[in-house]
Amino acid sequence: MWGICSQEMQLSRSPNTMSNESSMERSFCQHGGEWEGLSLYPCGEEGALEMSEMEMLPSQRGTGQQSLRPFAQRQTHPCLPTCLVCVCLSTSVYCDDAELEQIPPLPLETTYLYARFNRISHIRASDFTRLKKLKRIDLTSNFISWVDEDSFRLLSTLQELILAENRLTALPALPNSIVRLDARLNRIQSSDVRPEAFRELKKLQFLHLSDNNLDYIPVPLPEGLRSLHLQNNNIRTMHKDTFCDSQDHGHIRWALEDIRLDRNPINLSLFSDAYFCLPRLPTGHFY
């Protein structure tokens, strides 16, 4: 295992590592402390610490017996690599149920991040700034109530953002690359959704905002949208141009086949002019 400090790497010496120690140390330090996908927390000059010692319970140190304590409970030292707290497989990082309170430093090659079932409450603008390959972020079931303005907007490769089961009251700004947004089971209000928030999201296909506090359907909706889930909100009315262009009766929105408006206090039969371009009627109450 590794002993790590801010200026150089110190190896836990063993007969199997002594012969390769110098070349491995040079390789590690030449890459700025990132080696084989490990991204390290910063630490001070006195921060060198043997990971093998950290992973043993106090009563087991020196016995060679590994502790079965969860990784999150061992996250007590600022030098601990993220990939010892989380599971890093190729370009995917799995931090589920790790008692995290913030996004940890991530390997630069991270493409898929799963940090579900944690205690994260705030997404900072700096959390993802160095990650140029992120395609999917799943933060389901955290305590997120605040997202800094540019936390996601500048992620030009991001395709899927999953924020379900959090405490958001507003939608964060999104990149034009987004294909799927899932923010169901939050506290999002219509007044906190930016006007025309989805107009420029030409690649957006799946928009799931069920179980929030929305009073109306956010418009305009991108032409390529395939699935719109708004069930269990407080929507009572809609405009005749919500889905269709009332001036163009020859236009059909073939892509938009899945619209959920059930469990809203809206009588869909009162707005028949709003559906003429749809291949299927929305799911909801017609009475």
CSV table of C-alpha atoms in Angstrom, one decimal:
chain,number,residue,atom,x,y,z
A,1,MET,CA,0.0,0.0,0.0
A,2,TRP,CA,1.0,3.6,-0.3
A,3,GLY,CA,2.4,6.3,2.0
A,4,ILE,CA,1.8,9.7,0.5
A,5,CYS,CA,2.8,13.3,1.2
A,6,SER,CA,2.4,16.7,-0.6
A,7,GLN,CA,5.9,16.8,-2.1
A,8,GLU,CA,6.9,13.2,-2.9
A,9,MET,CA,5.6,9.7,-2.6
A,10,GLN,CA,7.0,7.3,0.0
A,11,LEU,CA,6.5,3.6,-0.6
A,12,SER,CA,5.7,1.1,2.1
A,13,ARG,CA,8.7,-1.0,1.6
A,14,SER,CA,8.5,-4.7,1.1
A,15,PRO,CA,10.7,-7.2,-0.8
A,16,ASN,CA,8.3,-7.1,-3.7
A,17,THR,CA,8.3,-3.3,-4.1
A,18,MET,CA,12.0,-2.4,-3.3
A,19,SER,CA,13.3,-3.1,-6.8
A,20,ASN,CA,10.6,-1.0,-8.5
A,21,GLU,CA,10.5,1.8,-5.9
A,22,SER,CA,12.6,4.5,-7.6
A,23,SER,CA,10.9,4.2,-11.1
A,24,MET,CA,7.4,4.1,-9.6
A,25,GLU,CA,8.1,7.1,-7.3
A,26,ARG,CA,9.4,9.2,-10.3
A,27,SER,CA,6.3,8.2,-12.3
A,28,PHE,CA,3.9,9.2,-9.6
A,29,CYS,CA,5.5,12.5,-8.8
A,30,GLN,CA,6.0,13.5,-12.4
A,31,HIS,CA,2.2,13.2,-12.9
A,32,GLY,CA,1.5,15.7,-10.1
A,33,GLY,CA,0.5,13.0,-7.5
A,34,GLU,CA,-1.9,11.2,-9.8
A,35,TRP,CA,-1.0,7.6,-10.7
A,36,GLU,CA,-3.2,4.9,-12.1
A,37,GLY,CA,-6.3,6.9,-11.6
A,38,LEU,CA,-5.8,7.9,-8.0
A,39,SER,CA,-6.6,11.5,-7.1
A,40,LEU,CA,-5.3,12.5,-3.7
A,41,TYR,CA,-6.4,14.8,-1.0
A,42,PRO,CA,-3.9,17.6,-0.3
A,43,CYS,CA,-1.7,17.1,2.8
A,44,GLY,CA,1.0,18.9,4.7
A,45,GLU,CA,4.7,18.1,5.0
A,46,GLU,CA,4.0,15.9,8.0
A,47,GLY,CA,1.2,14.1,6.2
A,48,ALA,CA,3.0,10.9,5.0
A,49,LEU,CA,1.0,8.0,6.3
A,50,GLU,CA,1.0,4.3,5.6
A,51,MET,CA,-2.3,3.2,4.0
A,52,SER,CA,-1.9,-0.3,5.3
A,53,GLU,CA,-1.8,1.1,8.9
A,54,MET,CA,-4.9,3.2,8.2
A,55,GLU,CA,-6.9,0.2,7.1
A,56,MET,CA,-6.4,-1.7,10.3
A,57,LEU,CA,-8.3,-1.3,13.5
A,58,PRO,CA,-6.1,-0.2,16.4
A,59,SER,CA,-6.2,-3.6,18.0
A,60,GLN,CA,-5.1,-5.2,14.7
A,61,ARG,CA,-2.1,-3.0,13.9
A,62,GLY,CA,1.1,-5.1,13.7
A,63,THR,CA,-0.9,-8.3,13.3
A,64,GLY,CA,-1.3,-8.2,9.6
A,65,GLN,CA,-5.1,-8.7,9.8
A,66,GLN,CA,-7.1,-6.3,7.7
A,67,SER,CA,-10.0,-4.4,9.1
A,68,LEU,CA,-13.4,-5.0,7.6
A,69,ARG,CA,-14.5,-1.4,8.6
A,70,PRO,CA,-16.2,0.4,5.7
A,71,PHE,CA,-14.0,2.8,3.7
A,72,ALA,CA,-16.0,5.9,4.8
A,73,GLN,CA,-15.2,5.2,8.4
A,74,ARG,CA,-11.5,5.3,7.6
A,75,GLN,CA,-11.7,8.7,5.9
A,76,THR,CA,-10.1,10.4,8.9
A,77,HIS,CA,-6.8,11.7,7.3
A,78,PRO,CA,-6.5,14.5,4.7
A,79,CYS,CA,-4.1,12.4,2.6
A,80,LEU,CA,-6.5,9.5,2.0
A,81,PRO,CA,-6.9,8.9,-1.8
A,82,THR,CA,-10.4,9.1,-3.1
A,83,CYS,CA,-10.1,5.7,-4.7
A,84,LEU,CA,-9.6,4.1,-1.2
A,85,VAL,CA,-12.8,5.7,0.0
A,86,CYS,CA,-14.7,5.0,-3.2
A,87,VAL,CA,-14.3,2.2,-5.8
A,88,CYS,CA,-12.6,3.2,-9.0
A,89,LEU,CA,-13.1,0.9,-12.0
A,90,SER,CA,-11.6,2.1,-15.2
A,91,THR,CA,-13.1,5.6,-15.7
A,92,SER,CA,-16.0,5.0,-13.3
A,93,VAL,CA,-16.0,6.1,-9.7
A,94,TYR,CA,-18.5,4.6,-7.2
A,95,CYS,CA,-18.9,6.5,-3.9
A,96,ASP,CA,-22.3,5.2,-2.9
A,97,ASP,CA,-23.2,5.1,0.7
A,98,ALA,CA,-19.8,6.4,1.9
A,99,GLU,CA,-21.1,9.1,4.3
A,100,LEU,CA,-19.6,11.8,2.2
A,101,GLU,CA,-20.5,15.4,3.0
A,102,GLN,CA,-19.0,16.9,-0.2
A,103,ILE,CA,-17.8,15.8,-3.6
A,104,PRO,CA,-14.2,14.3,-3.1
A,105,PRO,CA,-11.3,15.1,-5.5
A,106,LEU,CA,-11.8,12.8,-8.5
A,107,PRO,CA,-9.3,11.3,-11.0
A,108,LEU,CA,-9.0,13.4,-14.1
A,109,GLU,CA,-10.1,10.6,-16.3
A,110,THR,CA,-13.5,10.2,-14.5
A,111,THR,CA,-16.3,9.7,-16.9
A,112,TYR,CA,-19.1,8.3,-14.7
A,113,LEU,CA,-19.6,9.4,-11.1
A,114,TYR,CA,-22.0,7.6,-8.7
A,115,ALA,CA,-22.2,9.3,-5.3
A,116,ARG,CA,-25.7,8.1,-4.2
A,117,PHE,CA,-27.0,7.8,-0.6
A,118,ASN,CA,-24.6,10.2,1.0
A,119,ARG,CA,-24.9,13.4,3.1
A,120,ILE,CA,-23.8,15.9,0.4
A,121,SER,CA,-25.7,19.2,0.8
A,122,HIS,CA,-23.8,21.7,-1.4
A,123,ILE,CA,-22.4,21.3,-4.9
A,124,ARG,CA,-19.5,23.8,-5.4
A,125,ALA,CA,-18.4,25.4,-8.7
A,126,SER,CA,-15.0,23.9,-8.1
A,127,ASP,CA,-16.1,20.3,-7.6
A,128,PHE,CA,-15.9,19.3,-11.3
A,129,THR,CA,-13.9,22.1,-13.0
A,130,ARG,CA,-10.8,19.9,-13.8
A,131,LEU,CA,-12.9,17.0,-15.2
A,132,LYS,CA,-13.1,17.2,-19.0
A,133,LYS,CA,-14.6,13.8,-19.7
A,134,LEU,CA,-17.6,13.6,-17.3
A,135,LYS,CA,-20.6,12.1,-19.0
A,136,ARG,CA,-22.8,11.0,-16.1
A,137,ILE,CA,-23.2,12.3,-12.6
A,138,ASP,CA,-25.6,10.5,-10.2
A,139,LEU,CA,-26.2,12.1,-6.9
A,140,THR,CA,-29.5,10.4,-6.0
A,141,SER,CA,-30.6,10.5,-2.4
A,142,ASN,CA,-28.4,13.2,-0.8
A,143,PHE,CA,-29.2,16.4,1.1
A,144,ILE,CA,-28.4,18.8,-1.7
A,145,SER,CA,-30.2,22.1,-1.3
A,146,TRP,CA,-27.8,24.4,-3.1
A,147,VAL,CA,-25.8,24.2,-6.4
A,148,ASP,CA,-23.3,26.9,-7.3
A,149,GLU,CA,-24.1,28.7,-10.6
A,150,ASP,CA,-21.4,27.1,-12.8
A,151,SER,CA,-21.2,23.7,-11.1
A,152,PHE,CA,-22.7,21.8,-14.1
A,153,ARG,CA,-23.1,24.5,-16.8
A,154,LEU,CA,-19.5,24.4,-18.0
A,155,LEU,CA,-19.3,20.6,-18.2
A,156,SER,CA,-19.3,20.4,-22.0
A,157,THR,CA,-19.3,16.5,-22.1
A,158,LEU,CA,-22.0,15.9,-19.5
A,159,GLN,CA,-25.0,13.9,-20.9
A,160,GLU,CA,-26.8,12.6,-17.8
A,161,LEU,CA,-27.4,14.4,-14.5
A,162,ILE,CA,-29.3,12.6,-11.8
A,163,LEU,CA,-30.4,14.7,-8.8
A,164,ALA,CA,-33.4,12.7,-7.7
A,165,GLU,CA,-34.4,12.6,-4.0
A,166,ASN,CA,-32.6,15.7,-2.8
A,167,ARG,CA,-33.8,19.1,-1.3
A,168,LEU,CA,-33.4,21.3,-4.3
A,169,THR,CA,-35.8,24.3,-4.6
A,170,ALA,CA,-34.4,25.5,-7.9
A,171,LEU,CA,-33.0,23.9,-11.1
A,172,PRO,CA,-29.2,24.4,-11.7
A,173,ALA,CA,-28.0,25.8,-15.0
A,174,LEU,CA,-27.2,23.0,-17.4
A,175,PRO,CA,-24.8,22.5,-20.3
A,176,ASN,CA,-26.0,22.2,-23.9
A,177,SER,CA,-24.7,18.7,-24.0
A,178,ILE,CA,-27.3,17.3,-21.5
A,179,VAL,CA,-29.5,14.4,-22.7
A,180,ARG,CA,-31.1,13.3,-19.5
A,181,LEU,CA,-32.1,15.4,-16.4
A,182,ASP,CA,-33.7,13.6,-13.5
A,183,ALA,CA,-34.6,15.9,-10.6
A,184,ARG,CA,-37.7,14.1,-9.3
A,185,LEU,CA,-38.6,14.1,-5.6
A,186,ASN,CA,-37.2,17.5,-4.8
A,187,ARG,CA,-38.8,20.8,-3.8
A,188,ILE,CA,-38.5,22.6,-7.1
A,189,GLN,CA,-40.9,25.5,-7.6
A,190,SER,CA,-41.9,27.0,-10.9
A,191,SER,CA,-40.8,30.5,-9.7
A,192,ASP,CA,-37.2,29.2,-9.4
A,193,VAL,CA,-37.0,27.7,-12.8
A,194,ARG,CA,-35.3,30.1,-15.2
A,195,PRO,CA,-37.5,31.5,-18.0
A,196,GLU,CA,-36.9,29.4,-21.1
A,197,ALA,CA,-34.5,27.2,-19.2
A,198,PHE,CA,-34.7,24.4,-21.7
A,199,ARG,CA,-34.8,26.3,-25.0
A,200,GLU,CA,-31.2,25.9,-25.9
A,201,LEU,CA,-30.9,22.3,-24.7
A,202,LYS,CA,-31.2,20.8,-28.2
A,203,LYS,CA,-30.0,17.4,-27.1
A,204,LEU,CA,-32.3,17.0,-24.1
A,205,GLN,CA,-34.4,13.8,-24.5
A,206,PHE,CA,-35.5,12.9,-21.0
A,207,LEU,CA,-36.8,15.5,-18.6
A,208,HIS,CA,-38.1,14.0,-15.3
A,209,LEU,CA,-39.4,16.5,-12.7
A,210,SER,CA,-42.1,14.5,-11.0
A,211,ASP,CA,-42.9,14.9,-7.3
A,212,ASN,CA,-41.9,18.6,-7.0
A,213,ASN,CA,-43.8,21.9,-6.4
A,214,LEU,CA,-44.3,23.0,-10.0
A,215,ASP,CA,-47.3,25.1,-10.9
A,216,TYR,CA,-47.0,25.0,-14.7
A,217,ILE,CA,-45.2,23.1,-17.5
A,218,PRO,CA,-41.8,24.7,-18.2
A,219,VAL,CA,-41.7,26.0,-21.8
A,220,PRO,CA,-40.5,26.0,-24.4
A,221,LEU,CA,-39.6,22.4,-24.6
A,222,PRO,CA,-36.8,21.2,-27.0
A,223,GLU,CA,-38.0,19.6,-30.2
A,224,GLY,CA,-36.0,16.4,-29.6
A,225,LEU,CA,-37.6,15.7,-26.2
A,226,ARG,CA,-38.9,12.1,-25.9
A,227,SER,CA,-40.0,11.8,-22.3
A,228,LEU,CA,-41.5,14.4,-20.0
A,229,HIS,CA,-42.5,13.3,-16.5
A,230,LEU,CA,-44.3,15.9,-14.4
A,231,GLN,CA,-46.7,13.7,-12.3
A,232,ASN,CA,-47.5,14.6,-8.7
A,233,ASN,CA,-47.0,18.4,-9.0
A,234,ASN,CA,-49.5,21.2,-8.7
A,235,ILE,CA,-50.1,21.9,-12.4
A,236,ARG,CA,-53.6,23.3,-13.0
A,237,THR,CA,-53.5,24.7,-16.6
A,238,MET,CA,-51.5,24.8,-19.8
A,239,HIS,CA,-51.1,27.0,-22.8
A,240,LYS,CA,-52.3,25.8,-26.2
A,241,ASP,CA,-48.7,26.2,-27.5
A,242,THR,CA,-47.2,24.1,-24.6
A,243,PHE,CA,-46.5,21.2,-26.9
A,244,CYS,CA,-47.6,22.2,-30.4
A,245,ASP,CA,-47.3,25.3,-32.6
A,246,SER,CA,-50.9,26.5,-32.9
A,247,GLN,CA,-50.1,28.2,-36.2
A,248,ASP,CA,-48.8,25.0,-37.8
A,249,HIS,CA,-51.3,22.2,-37.8
A,250,GLY,CA,-49.2,20.1,-40.2
A,251,HIS,CA,-46.4,19.7,-37.7
A,252,ILE,CA,-46.2,16.4,-35.7
A,253,ARG,CA,-43.8,15.9,-32.7
A,254,TRP,CA,-43.1,12.3,-33.4
A,255,ALA,CA,-40.4,12.1,-30.7
A,256,LEU,CA,-42.5,13.2,-27.7
A,257,GLU,CA,-44.4,9.9,-26.9
A,258,ASP,CA,-44.2,9.9,-23.1
A,259,ILE,CA,-45.9,12.7,-21.2
A,260,ARG,CA,-46.9,12.1,-17.5
A,261,LEU,CA,-49.3,14.6,-16.0
A,262,ASP,CA,-51.2,12.3,-13.6
A,263,ARG,CA,-51.7,13.3,-10.0
A,264,ASN,CA,-51.9,16.9,-10.9
A,265,PRO,CA,-55.1,19.0,-10.3
A,266,ILE,CA,-55.6,19.6,-14.1
A,267,ASN,CA,-58.5,18.4,-16.3
A,268,LEU,CA,-56.7,17.5,-19.5
A,269,SER,CA,-60.0,17.4,-21.5
A,270,LEU,CA,-60.1,21.2,-21.3
A,271,PHE,CA,-57.0,21.6,-23.3
A,272,SER,CA,-57.6,19.4,-26.4
A,273,ASP,CA,-56.1,22.0,-28.7
A,274,ALA,CA,-52.7,21.5,-27.0
A,275,TYR,CA,-52.3,17.9,-28.1
A,276,PHE,CA,-53.0,17.9,-31.9
A,277,CYS,CA,-49.3,17.5,-32.8
A,278,LEU,CA,-48.6,14.6,-30.4
A,279,PRO,CA,-48.4,11.0,-31.4
A,280,ARG,CA,-50.0,10.0,-28.0
A,281,LEU,CA,-52.2,11.8,-25.5
A,282,PRO,CA,-50.6,12.7,-22.2
A,283,THR,CA,-51.2,10.4,-19.2
A,284,GLY,CA,-53.5,12.1,-16.7
A,285,HIS,CA,-57.1,12.9,-15.8
A,286,PHE,CA,-59.6,13.5,-18.6
A,287,TYR,CA,-62.9,14.3,-16.8
